[in-house]
Every structure is written in structure tokens, then in C-alpha cells.
CSV table of C-alpha atoms and ligand atoms in Angstrom, one decimal:
chain,number,residue,atom,x,y,z
F,1,MET,CA,8.9,-5.3,9.5
F,2,LEU,CA,12.3,-3.9,8.6
F,3,LYS,CA,14.4,-6.2,10.8
F,4,GLY,CA,17.7,-7.0,9.1
F,5,LYS,CA,17.4,-4.0,6.7
F,6,ASN,CA,19.7,-1.0,6.8
F,7,VAL,CA,18.6,2.5,5.8
F,8,ALA,CA,20.9,5.5,5.4
F,9,VAL,CA,18.9,8.6,6.1
F,10,CYS,CA,20.5,11.7,4.6
F,11,VAL,CA,19.3,15.0,6.1
F,12,THR,CA,20.0,18.3,4.3
F,13,GLY,CA,19.5,21.8,5.5
F,14,GLY,CA,15.8,22.7,5.3
F,15,ILE,CA,13.2,23.4,8.0
F,16,ALA,CA,11.6,20.0,7.3
F,17,ALA,CA,14.8,18.5,8.8
F,18,PHE,CA,12.8,18.3,12.1
F,19,LYS,CA,10.4,15.8,10.4
F,20,ALA,CA,13.4,13.6,9.6
F,21,VAL,CA,13.6,12.9,13.3
F,22,SER,CA,10.2,11.1,13.2
F,23,VAL,CA,11.2,9.2,10.1
F,24,VAL,CA,14.3,7.9,11.8
F,25,SER,CA,12.4,7.1,15.0
F,26,GLY,CA,9.8,5.2,13.0
F,27,LEU,CA,12.4,3.2,11.1
F,28,VAL,CA,14.1,2.2,14.4
F,29,LYS,CA,10.8,1.1,15.8
F,30,LEU,CA,10.3,-1.1,12.8
F,31,GLY,CA,13.6,-2.8,13.5
F,32,ALA,CA,15.7,-1.2,10.8
F,33,GLY,CA,19.4,-0.4,11.3
F,34,VAL,CA,19.6,3.3,10.6
F,35,ASP,CA,22.7,5.5,9.8
F,36,VAL,CA,22.1,9.2,9.6
F,37,ILE,CA,24.3,11.4,7.5
F,38,MET,CA,23.8,15.2,7.8
F,39,THR,CA,25.1,18.2,5.9
F,40,ALA,CA,26.6,21.1,7.8
F,41,HIS,CA,23.4,23.1,7.0
F,42,ALA,CA,21.2,20.4,8.4
F,43,CYS,CA,23.0,20.6,11.7
F,44,GLU,CA,21.8,24.2,11.9
F,45,PHE,CA,18.2,22.9,12.1
F,46,VAL,CA,18.6,19.7,14.2
F,47,THR,CA,21.5,18.5,16.2
F,48,PRO,CA,23.3,15.2,15.4
F,49,LEU,CA,22.8,14.3,19.0
F,50,THR,CA,19.1,14.0,18.4
F,51,PHE,CA,19.6,11.3,15.7
F,52,ARG,CA,22.4,9.7,17.6
F,53,SER,CA,20.1,9.2,20.6
F,54,LEU,CA,17.5,7.5,18.5
F,55,THR,CA,19.8,5.3,16.4
F,56,LYS,CA,22.5,4.6,19.1
F,57,THR,CA,24.9,5.1,16.2
F,58,PRO,CA,27.3,8.0,15.5
F,59,VAL,CA,25.9,10.5,13.0
F,60,VAL,CA,28.1,11.2,10.0
F,61,THR,CA,28.6,14.9,9.3
F,62,ASP,CA,32.2,15.5,8.5
F,63,MET,CA,34.2,14.1,5.5
F,64,PHE,CA,37.4,14.3,7.5
F,65,ALA,CA,36.3,13.1,10.9
F,66,GLU,CA,35.8,9.5,10.3
F,67,PRO,CA,33.9,7.7,13.0
F,68,GLU,CA,36.0,4.9,14.5
F,69,HIS,CA,33.6,2.1,13.8
F,70,MET,CA,33.8,2.4,10.0
F,71,ASP,CA,36.7,1.6,7.7
F,72,ILE,CA,36.2,4.2,5.1
F,73,ALA,CA,33.0,5.9,6.2
F,74,HIS,CA,31.4,6.8,2.9
F,75,ILE,CA,32.3,3.5,1.3
F,76,SER,CA,31.2,1.4,4.2
F,77,LEU,CA,27.8,3.2,4.6
F,78,ALA,CA,27.3,3.1,0.8
F,79,GLN,CA,27.7,-0.7,0.8
F,80,LYS,CA,25.8,-1.4,4.0
F,81,ALA,CA,22.6,0.4,3.1
F,82,ASP,CA,19.6,-1.4,1.5
F,83,LEU,CA,18.2,2.0,0.7
F,84,PHE,CA,19.3,5.6,0.9
F,85,VAL,CA,16.6,8.2,1.8
F,86,ILE,CA,17.4,11.9,1.3
F,87,ALA,CA,14.7,13.7,3.5
F,88,PRO,CA,14.4,16.6,3.3
F,89,ALA,CA,16.2,17.1,0.0
F,90,THR,CA,16.9,20.7,-0.8
F,91,ALA,CA,17.2,22.2,-4.3
F,92,ASN,CA,20.9,22.4,-3.6
F,93,VAL,CA,21.5,18.7,-3.0
F,94,ILE,CA,19.3,17.7,-5.9
F,95,GLY,CA,21.3,20.0,-8.1
F,96,LYS,CA,24.6,18.6,-6.8
F,97,LEU,CA,23.5,15.0,-7.4
F,98,ALA,CA,22.2,15.8,-10.9
F,99,CYS,CA,25.6,17.3,-11.8
F,100,GLY,CA,27.7,14.6,-10.1
F,101,ILE,CA,29.2,17.0,-7.4
F,102,ALA,CA,30.4,15.2,-4.4
F,103,ASP,CA,31.8,17.8,-2.0
F,104,ASP,CA,30.6,16.6,1.4
F,105,MET,CA,30.0,13.4,3.2
F,106,LEU,CA,26.4,13.1,2.1
F,107,THR,CA,26.8,13.6,-1.6
F,108,THR,CA,30.0,11.5,-1.6
F,109,THR,CA,28.3,8.6,0.1
F,110,VAL,CA,25.2,8.8,-2.2
F,111,MET,CA,27.4,8.9,-5.2
F,112,ALA,CA,29.2,5.8,-4.0
F,113,THR,CA,26.2,3.6,-3.4
F,114,ARG,CA,24.6,1.0,-5.6
F,115,ALA,CA,21.5,0.9,-3.3
F,116,PRO,CA,18.3,2.6,-4.5
F,117,VAL,CA,18.1,6.2,-3.5
F,118,LEU,CA,14.8,7.8,-2.5
F,119,ILE,CA,14.8,11.6,-2.8
F,120,VAL,CA,12.1,13.5,-0.8
F,121,PRO,CA,12.2,17.1,-1.9
F,122,ALA,CA,11.1,19.9,0.4
F,123,MET,CA,11.4,23.5,-0.5
F,124,ASN,CA,9.6,26.7,-1.4
F,125,THR,CA,7.0,26.3,-4.2
F,126,ASN,CA,8.8,28.7,-6.6
F,127,MET,CA,12.1,26.9,-6.0
F,128,TYR,CA,10.4,23.5,-6.7
F,129,ASP,CA,8.8,24.9,-9.9
F,130,ASN,CA,12.1,26.5,-11.0
F,131,PRO,CA,13.0,25.0,-14.4
F,132,ILE,CA,16.5,24.2,-13.3
F,133,VAL,CA,15.1,22.1,-10.4
F,134,ARG,CA,12.5,20.5,-12.6
F,135,GLU,CA,15.3,19.5,-15.1
F,136,ASN,CA,17.5,18.2,-12.4
F,137,ILE,CA,14.7,16.0,-11.0
F,138,ALA,CA,13.8,14.8,-14.5
F,139,LYS,CA,17.4,13.8,-15.1
F,140,LEU,CA,17.8,12.0,-11.8
F,141,LYS,CA,14.5,10.2,-12.4
F,142,ARG,CA,15.8,9.1,-15.8
F,143,LEU,CA,18.9,7.8,-14.1
F,144,GLY,CA,16.8,5.6,-11.8
F,145,TYR,CA,16.7,7.8,-8.6
F,146,LEU,CA,13.3,7.4,-6.8
F,147,PHE,CA,11.3,10.5,-5.8
F,148,MET,CA,8.4,11.3,-3.6
F,149,GLU,CA,6.2,14.2,-4.6
F,150,PRO,CA,6.1,17.0,-2.1
F,151,ALA,CA,2.7,17.7,-0.6
F,152,GLU,CA,0.7,20.9,-1.0
F,153,GLY,CA,0.0,23.2,2.0
F,154,PRO,CA,1.4,26.1,4.1
F,155,LEU,CA,5.2,26.4,3.8
F,156,ALA,CA,7.6,27.6,6.5
F,157,CYS,CA,8.3,30.8,4.4
F,158,GLY,CA,4.7,31.9,4.8
F,159,ALA,CA,3.6,30.9,1.2
F,160,SER,CA,1.3,28.1,0.5
F,161,GLY,CA,1.7,25.6,-2.3
F,162,ARG,CA,3.5,22.5,-3.5
F,163,GLY,CA,6.8,21.9,-1.6
F,164,ARG,CA,6.0,20.5,1.8
F,165,MET,CA,7.8,17.4,2.8
F,166,PRO,CA,5.3,14.5,2.9
F,167,GLU,CA,4.5,13.4,6.5
F,168,PRO,CA,6.9,10.9,8.1
F,169,ALA,CA,4.3,8.1,8.1
F,170,GLU,CA,4.0,8.4,4.4
F,171,ILE,CA,7.8,8.3,3.9
F,172,ILE,CA,8.0,5.2,6.1
F,173,GLU,CA,5.3,3.5,4.1
F,174,ARG,CA,7.2,4.3,0.9
F,175,ILE,CA,10.4,2.9,2.5
F,176,LYS,CA,8.6,-0.3,3.4
F,177,LEU,CA,7.4,-0.6,-0.1
F,178,GLU,CA,10.9,-0.4,-1.4
F,179,ILE,CA,12.7,-2.8,0.9
F,180,ALA,CA,10.4,-4.6,3.4
F,181,ARG,CA,9.8,-7.7,1.3
F,182,GLU,CA,11.3,-9.6,-1.5
F,183,LYS,CA,9.7,-8.6,-4.8
F,184,ASP,CA,8.6,-12.1,-5.6
F,185,LEU,CA,5.4,-11.0,-7.3
F,186,LYS,CA,7.1,-8.5,-9.6
F,187,GLY,CA,5.6,-8.7,-13.1
F,188,LEU,CA,2.2,-9.8,-11.9
F,189,ARG,CA,-0.9,-7.7,-11.9
F,190,VAL,CA,-3.1,-8.2,-8.9
F,191,LEU,CA,-6.7,-7.0,-8.6
F,192,VAL,CA,-8.3,-7.0,-5.2
F,193,THR,CA,-11.7,-5.9,-4.0
F,194,ALA,CA,-12.5,-4.8,-0.4
F,195,GLY,CA,-15.1,-3.5,1.9
F,196,PRO,CA,-18.9,-3.4,1.8
F,197,THR,CA,-21.1,-2.1,-0.9
F,198,ARG,CA,-23.8,0.5,-0.2
F,199,GLU,CA,-27.1,0.4,-1.9
F,200,ALA,CA,-29.1,3.6,-1.7
F,201,ILE,CA,-32.7,3.7,-0.6
F,202,ASP,CA,-33.0,7.5,-0.7
F,203,PRO,CA,-30.4,10.3,-0.6
F,204,VAL,CA,-29.7,9.6,3.1
F,205,ARG,CA,-30.4,5.9,3.7
F,206,TYR,CA,-28.8,2.8,2.4
F,207,ILE,CA,-28.5,-1.0,2.8
F,208,SER,CA,-25.0,-2.2,3.6
F,209,ASN,CA,-23.1,-4.6,5.8
F,210,GLY,CA,-20.4,-4.5,8.5
F,211,SER,CA,-17.3,-5.2,6.4
F,212,SER,CA,-14.4,-3.0,7.5
F,213,GLY,CA,-12.3,-3.7,4.4
F,214,LYS,CA,-9.3,-4.8,6.5
F,215,MET,CA,-8.8,-8.2,4.8
F,216,GLY,CA,-8.9,-6.7,1.3
F,217,TYR,CA,-6.7,-3.8,2.2
F,218,ALA,CA,-4.2,-6.2,3.8
F,219,LEU,CA,-4.1,-8.2,0.6
F,220,ALA,CA,-3.6,-5.2,-1.6
F,221,ALA,CA,-0.8,-3.8,0.6
F,222,ALA,CA,0.9,-7.1,0.8
F,223,ALA,CA,0.8,-7.6,-3.0
F,224,ALA,CA,2.3,-4.1,-3.5
F,225,LEU,CA,5.0,-4.7,-1.0
F,226,ARG,CA,5.9,-7.8,-3.0
F,227,GLY,CA,6.3,-5.9,-6.2
F,228,ALA,CA,2.9,-6.7,-7.9
F,229,GLU,CA,1.2,-4.0,-9.9
F,230,THR,CA,-1.8,-3.8,-7.6
F,231,THR,CA,-5.3,-2.3,-8.1
F,232,LEU,CA,-7.7,-2.2,-5.2
F,233,VAL,CA,-11.4,-1.6,-5.9
F,234,SER,CA,-12.9,-0.5,-2.6
F,235,GLY,CA,-16.4,0.1,-1.3
F,236,PRO,CA,-16.8,2.8,1.4
F,237,VAL,CA,-14.4,2.1,4.3
F,238,ALA,CA,-12.5,4.2,6.9
F,239,LEU,CA,-9.1,3.0,5.9
F,240,GLU,CA,-6.2,4.9,4.2
F,241,PRO,CA,-5.4,3.7,0.7
F,242,PRO,CA,-2.3,1.4,0.9
F,243,ALA,CA,1.0,2.8,-0.4
F,244,GLY,CA,1.9,1.9,-3.9
F,245,VAL,CA,-1.6,0.7,-4.8
F,246,GLU,CA,-4.0,2.2,-7.4
F,247,THR,CA,-7.1,2.5,-5.4
F,248,VAL,CA,-10.5,2.9,-7.1
F,249,SER,CA,-13.4,4.0,-4.8
F,250,VAL,CA,-16.9,2.7,-5.5
F,251,VAL,CA,-20.1,2.7,-3.6
F,252,SER,CA,-22.7,0.3,-5.0
F,253,ALA,CA,-22.3,-3.3,-6.2
F,254,THR,CA,-23.1,-2.2,-9.7
F,255,GLU,CA,-20.3,0.3,-9.6
F,256,MET,CA,-18.0,-2.4,-8.2
F,257,TYR,CA,-19.1,-4.7,-11.0
F,258,GLU,CA,-18.2,-2.1,-13.6
F,259,ALA,CA,-14.8,-1.2,-12.0
F,260,VAL,CA,-13.8,-4.8,-11.6
F,261,LEU,CA,-14.9,-6.1,-14.9
F,262,SER,CA,-13.3,-3.3,-16.8
F,263,ARG,CA,-9.9,-4.2,-15.2
F,264,SER,CA,-10.0,-7.9,-14.7
F,265,ALA,CA,-9.0,-9.1,-18.2
F,266,ASP,CA,-5.5,-7.7,-17.7
F,267,SER,CA,-5.1,-9.2,-14.2
F,268,ASP,CA,-3.0,-12.3,-13.4
F,269,ILE,CA,-4.6,-12.7,-10.0
F,270,VAL,CA,-8.1,-11.5,-9.0
F,271,ILE,CA,-9.2,-11.7,-5.3
F,272,MET,CA,-12.7,-10.9,-4.4
F,273,ALA,CA,-12.5,-10.0,-0.7
F,274,ALA,CA,-15.4,-7.5,-0.8
F,275,ALA,CA,-18.6,-8.2,1.0
F,276,VAL,CA,-20.7,-7.4,-2.0
F,277,GLY,CA,-24.4,-6.7,-1.2
F,278,ASP,CA,-26.6,-9.3,-2.8
F,279,PHE,CA,-29.6,-7.0,-3.2
F,280,ARG,CA,-30.4,-3.3,-3.9
F,281,PRO,CA,-33.7,-1.4,-3.6
F,282,GLU,CA,-35.6,-1.9,-6.8
F,283,SER,CA,-36.0,1.9,-7.0
F,284,VAL,CA,-34.2,4.7,-5.3
F,285,SER,CA,-36.3,7.6,-4.0
F,286,GLU,CA,-35.0,10.9,-5.3
F,287,GLU,CA,-36.1,12.7,-2.2
F,288,LYS,CA,-35.7,11.7,1.4
F,289,ILE,CA,-38.6,9.4,2.4
F,290,LYS,CA,-40.6,11.0,5.1
F,291,LYS,CA,-41.6,8.8,8.1
F,292,SER,CA,-45.1,10.1,7.7
F,293,SER,CA,-45.3,8.2,4.4
F,294,CYS,CA,-45.0,5.0,6.5
F,295,VAL,CA,-43.1,2.7,4.1
F,296,SER,CA,-43.7,-0.8,5.3
F,297,GLU,CA,-42.2,-2.6,2.3
F,298,LEU,CA,-38.9,-2.3,0.5
F,299,ARG,CA,-38.8,-4.1,-2.8
F,300,LEU,CA,-35.4,-5.5,-3.7
F,301,ALA,CA,-33.6,-6.4,-6.9
F,302,LYS,CA,-30.7,-8.8,-7.2
F,303,ASN,CA,-27.2,-7.4,-7.7
F,304,PRO,CA,-24.9,-8.9,-10.3
F,305,ASP,CA,-22.6,-11.6,-8.9
F,306,ILE,CA,-19.2,-10.2,-9.7
F,307,LEU,CA,-17.2,-13.3,-8.8
F,308,ALA,CA,-19.5,-15.5,-10.9
F,309,GLU,CA,-19.0,-13.2,-13.9
F,310,LEU,CA,-15.3,-13.2,-13.4
F,311,GLY,CA,-15.4,-17.0,-13.3
F,312,ARG,CA,-17.3,-17.0,-16.6
F,313,ARG,CA,-14.6,-14.7,-18.2
F,314,LYS,CA,-11.6,-16.3,-16.5
F,315,GLY,CA,-8.5,-16.1,-18.7
F,316,GLU,CA,-6.2,-19.0,-19.5
F,317,ASN,CA,-3.6,-18.3,-16.9
F,318,GLN,CA,-5.6,-16.2,-14.5
F,319,VAL,CA,-6.0,-17.2,-10.9
F,320,LEU,CA,-9.4,-16.3,-9.4
F,321,ALA,CA,-9.9,-16.3,-5.6
F,322,GLY,CA,-13.0,-15.7,-3.6
F,323,PHE,CA,-14.0,-15.4,0.0
F,324,CYS,CA,-16.9,-17.2,1.7
F,325,MET,CA,-18.3,-16.0,4.9
F,326,GLU,CA,-20.8,-18.2,6.6
F,327,THR,CA,-22.2,-18.9,10.0
F,328,GLU,CA,-22.8,-22.6,9.5
F,329,ASP,CA,-21.8,-25.5,7.1
F,330,LEU,CA,-18.7,-23.5,6.2
F,331,ILE,CA,-16.6,-25.9,4.3
F,332,SER,CA,-19.3,-27.6,2.2
F,333,ARG,CA,-20.9,-24.2,1.3
F,334,ALA,CA,-17.5,-22.8,0.4
F,335,ARG,CA,-16.7,-25.7,-1.9
F,336,GLU,CA,-20.1,-25.3,-3.6
F,337,LYS,CA,-19.4,-21.6,-4.1
F,338,MET,CA,-15.9,-22.3,-5.5
F,339,GLU,CA,-17.3,-24.7,-8.1
F,340,ARG,CA,-20.4,-22.6,-9.0
F,341,LYS,CA,-18.4,-19.4,-9.4
F,342,ASN,CA,-15.4,-21.2,-11.2
F,343,CYS,CA,-12.8,-20.0,-8.7
F,344,ASP,CA,-9.4,-21.6,-8.3
F,345,MET,CA,-9.4,-21.1,-4.6
F,346,ILE,CA,-11.7,-19.8,-1.9
F,347,ALA,CA,-10.9,-18.5,1.6
F,348,ALA,CA,-13.7,-19.8,3.9
F,349,ASN,CA,-14.3,-18.1,7.2
F,350,ASN,CA,-16.9,-18.5,9.9
F,351,LEU,CA,-18.1,-15.2,11.2
F,352,LYS,CA,-18.8,-16.8,14.6
F,353,THR,CA,-15.3,-18.1,15.1
F,354,PRO,CA,-13.4,-16.1,17.8
F,355,GLY,CA,-10.7,-14.0,16.1
F,356,ALA,CA,-12.5,-14.0,12.8
F,357,GLY,CA,-14.9,-11.4,11.4
F,358,PHE,CA,-15.3,-8.0,9.9
F,359,ALA,CA,-13.9,-5.3,12.2
F,360,VAL,CA,-11.0,-7.2,13.8
F,361,ASP,CA,-7.3,-7.3,12.7
F,362,THR,CA,-7.2,-11.1,12.9
F,363,ASN,CA,-8.9,-13.8,10.9
F,364,VAL,CA,-9.3,-17.6,10.9
F,365,VAL,CA,-9.7,-19.0,7.4
F,366,THR,CA,-9.5,-22.3,5.6
F,367,LEU,CA,-8.2,-22.1,2.0
F,368,LEU,CA,-9.8,-24.6,-0.3
F,369,PHE,CA,-8.4,-25.3,-3.8
F,370,ARG,CA,-10.3,-26.4,-6.9
F,371,ASP,CA,-7.5,-28.7,-8.1
F,372,GLY,CA,-7.8,-31.0,-5.2
F,373,ARG,CA,-4.8,-29.7,-3.2
F,374,GLU,CA,-5.1,-30.2,0.6
F,375,PRO,CA,-7.0,-27.4,2.4
F,376,VAL,CA,-4.8,-25.0,4.4
F,377,LYS,CA,-5.9,-23.6,7.7
F,378,LEU,CA,-4.6,-20.2,8.6
F,379,SER,CA,-5.2,-18.0,11.7
F,380,GLY,CA,-3.5,-14.8,12.9
F,381,ALA,CA,-3.1,-11.3,11.7
F,382,LYS,CA,-4.9,-10.4,8.5
F,383,THR,CA,-1.6,-9.1,7.2
F,384,ASP,CA,0.0,-12.6,7.6
F,385,ILE,CA,-3.0,-14.3,6.1
F,386,ALA,CA,-2.9,-11.9,3.2
F,387,HIS,CA,0.7,-12.9,2.4
F,388,GLU,CA,-0.2,-16.7,2.6
F,389,ILE,CA,-3.2,-16.2,0.3
F,390,LEU,CA,-1.0,-14.4,-2.2
F,391,THR,CA,1.8,-17.0,-2.1
F,392,LYS,CA,-0.8,-19.8,-2.7
F,393,ALA,CA,-2.5,-17.9,-5.5
F,394,ALA,CA,0.8,-17.2,-7.2
F,395,ARG,CA,1.7,-20.9,-7.0
F,396,LEU,CA,-1.5,-21.8,-8.8
F,397,ARG,CA,-0.4,-20.0,-11.9
F,398,LYS,CA,0.7,-22.4,-14.6
C,1,CTP,N1,-19.6,-11.9,-4.5
C,1,CTP,C1,-19.6,-11.2,-5.6
C,1,CTP,N2,-20.8,-10.6,-6.0
C,1,CTP,C2,-21.9,-10.7,-5.3
C,1,CTP,C3,-21.9,-11.5,-4.1
C,1,CTP,C4,-20.7,-12.1,-3.7
C,1,CTP,O1,-18.6,-11.1,-6.3
C,1,CTP,N3,-23.0,-10.1,-5.7
C,1,CTP,C5,-18.3,-12.6,-4.1
C,1,CTP,C6,-17.8,-12.2,-2.8
C,1,CTP,O2,-16.8,-11.1,-2.9
C,1,CTP,C7,-17.0,-13.4,-2.3
C,1,CTP,C8,-17.9,-14.6,-2.9
C,1,CTP,O3,-18.6,-14.0,-3.9
C,1,CTP,O4,-15.7,-13.5,-2.8
C,1,CTP,C9,-18.8,-15.2,-1.9
C,1,CTP,O5,-19.6,-14.3,-1.3
C,1,CTP,P1,-20.7,-14.7,-0.3
C,1,CTP,O6,-21.4,-13.5,0.2
C,1,CTP,O7,-20.2,-15.6,0.8
C,1,CTP,O8,-21.7,-15.6,-1.2
C,1,CTP,P2,-22.9,-15.3,-2.0
C,1,CTP,O9,-22.7,-15.7,-3.4
C,1,CTP,O10,-23.4,-13.9,-1.8
C,1,CTP,O11,-24.0,-16.3,-1.4
C,1,CTP,P3,-24.8,-16.2,-0.1
C,1,CTP,O12,-25.0,-14.8,0.3
C,1,CTP,O13,-26.1,-16.9,-0.4
C,1,CTP,O14,-24.0,-17.0,0.9
């Protein structure tokens, strides 16, 4: 995912420096070229050899001991990197950068780069809350430096609070968000739905379906990676919210209807990937229904059709995409749904096709277009299909 990208990982002297090892190892696994720059204090926590073994590249620590492979080390690193990541970033390095102090290899190189710089602070809570640190962070943010918020939890000093470095996986997600893809959807607002809905029968039972949410989550993650301002309205699923996406959790179809319709007017592209339940119990029992009461009939009421309502309200330059999951007559039924719900495109998939379906990471879909364009067949990873759907949807905009 990061093949061809270069990341300069700058490690400063805090106990979280050991977590930078996992960040570097994760980046290498994703195919990125990684250069590590360490301060002298960082070398007290982790040895340069650790990073060198992972990156197969000399680690830069000393201003005056230039590695042989670089012309002028700080300039060549500064130019080569697509992104600088300072993790962990101590109060000291944040202060130096905010004041323009470049007195070691790390600060000199960061100062010399035009690449985006992502700062990941990690320090004691009181240090993080210190007004000087707050002011330095505010200044750097104003100047365009990117920041990740520290996490809350137990700190190495024994205290507990805000100041922990975010987990390496989160940092890697953020790095991907910054550089993994071209930002070709920047300026667009994308609204995606995902997952099943859950319709309560009583406080412990419900009607639902087997949707895992994977297709919708892949769409939202892909849109965010490509720079779109992305909102995901999700039914109950077991997936982590994608990085860089505003995720709104809902349970029932009625809640999803409210959440989607209150946001759709501002959206340029709306993709209904959720498996919305068509029916809900006519009434919900306030107490758990006892089996001795022997319920033999469940009366159902129809849920609102969110996509059909979106179709009625569709804006002038808004692209509306639906999904259609069938087990027979796929293409003709998908076409009929696309017309009836006033969608611009529909992704039709047959639940019985090998490689397609709810829980798997792959899908097999046929994209149909309202304007008569040729259908497009796609099969493979849901992530790749998500990118194709977004590319096609963006092209449909006038
Ligand atoms: N959909 C919706 N609201 C509903 C039902 C479905 O927005 N109450 C959306 C789905 O998110 C999907 C599209 O409509 O994008 C088609 O869903 P599907 O379940 O295939 O079709 P239905 O309209 O429910 O028709 P049927 O169940 O009869 O096939």
C-alpha cells in the first residue's frame, strides 16, 4: 500500500520510543522506504541498530557523521521523504520546532523539508497540559504541522491521563491516510452506509441480517484515503471505524433513515451499502417475552426505504449509488431497483456467487449505470472494488 513512498521516522527521547519500532516495522511491511532519524536521547531508549535491522538503511543520529550514501544528509532526507513522522515527539522537540531551533540532525532535517510533518506527542499529562506546550502545539498547527492526539491511559511515570503515544497501528493508519493515495476526491463530501440494521422484538431479541459491513467500511476508508470528507453511517458491526472518517453508529432502520437524511443534502456522493432491514416488529415489548407466553405470531411493519427517499430528494449534481443483493434474476432486478429508487448507479451482487457475500473480504459485482453506460464487472478484494465504485461515481458528477 505504501510502495514507492518514503517516510522519515524521527524518534525523540521518550519511553514510547520503543513503540516507534513497531511503527517502522509496519511501514516496511507495507512497502514504504523508511529512514530513521534519532536524537541522542532517543538512543538511550532504543538502539539505532534495531531500526537499522528493520529498514536495512543506516540510521541518522549525528549531525557531523554523515552516512556515506547521502550527499548532504539532512537535505537529501528532507527532499526524499513524502512524509515526516515525529513519534514519539517530546515537549522538548515540539518546543524547538515551534521556536525554529535546529540544533541536531532531527530538527535540522525537519526544518529543511517541504513534506508534511506529522507530530505524535507522548509525554506526562501535566507536561502535555502545560500552557507553553499547548501554545507551541497551537502555533505549529497554525503553521500547517499535522498532529495526532495522545491517548488516555496509564503513563510510564505511574500517573494516568492524556499523554500516551497512540498505538503503532493507529499511527500507521494515519500515515496511510496522508500519503497512500492520490487525493483525487478532495473537495467532495461522501456519505456511505454500512452493515445491517437491528429491529428490536424485546430488550434482548431482534431481527437482523448477516451483513458484516465490510463493503461499506471499505468504501468509506477508500474515500477518506482519497481525500474526500467522508461520513459513515453504520449499523451494528464488529469493525473498527476507518481512520479519517466521521462514523455515526445507529441500530435500527429508522435511526439510519434519520442519520442519513439529515446529512445527505450536503453530500456529493451517497452510497447505500447497508443491508437495511425491510421490516420491524409492529410493537416492541418493554419486557423480555417469556417463552411460557408462547408467541406464535410476530406482526411486522414496513421500514422506510432510505435509498428511495434519497432518490426523491436527489440534488442537482449529487450522485446516488445503491447496492442490490439477490439470489436470482440479478441484473434485471438490479436495473428495476435503480430506476425505481432513482439511483445513478447500482452495484449488483449475487449472494450465491463464490467469492461474494456478507462476511468475506472479496466480492463479485456488476455495476449498472442509469445513463446507459456499459455495465462493468468487478471481482476481487472489497477494498479494490470500493476504489472502482468511487472512481465511477466521481466520474458521473457533471
Ligand atoms: N435500501 C434502503 N432502505 C431499505 C431497504 C433497502 O435504503 N429499507 C437500500 C439498500 O441499502 C440497497 C438498496 O436499497 O442499496 C437495495 O436493497 P435491497 O435489499 O436489494 O432491495 P429492497 O429494496 O429491500 O428490495 P427486496 O428486499 O425486495 O429485494
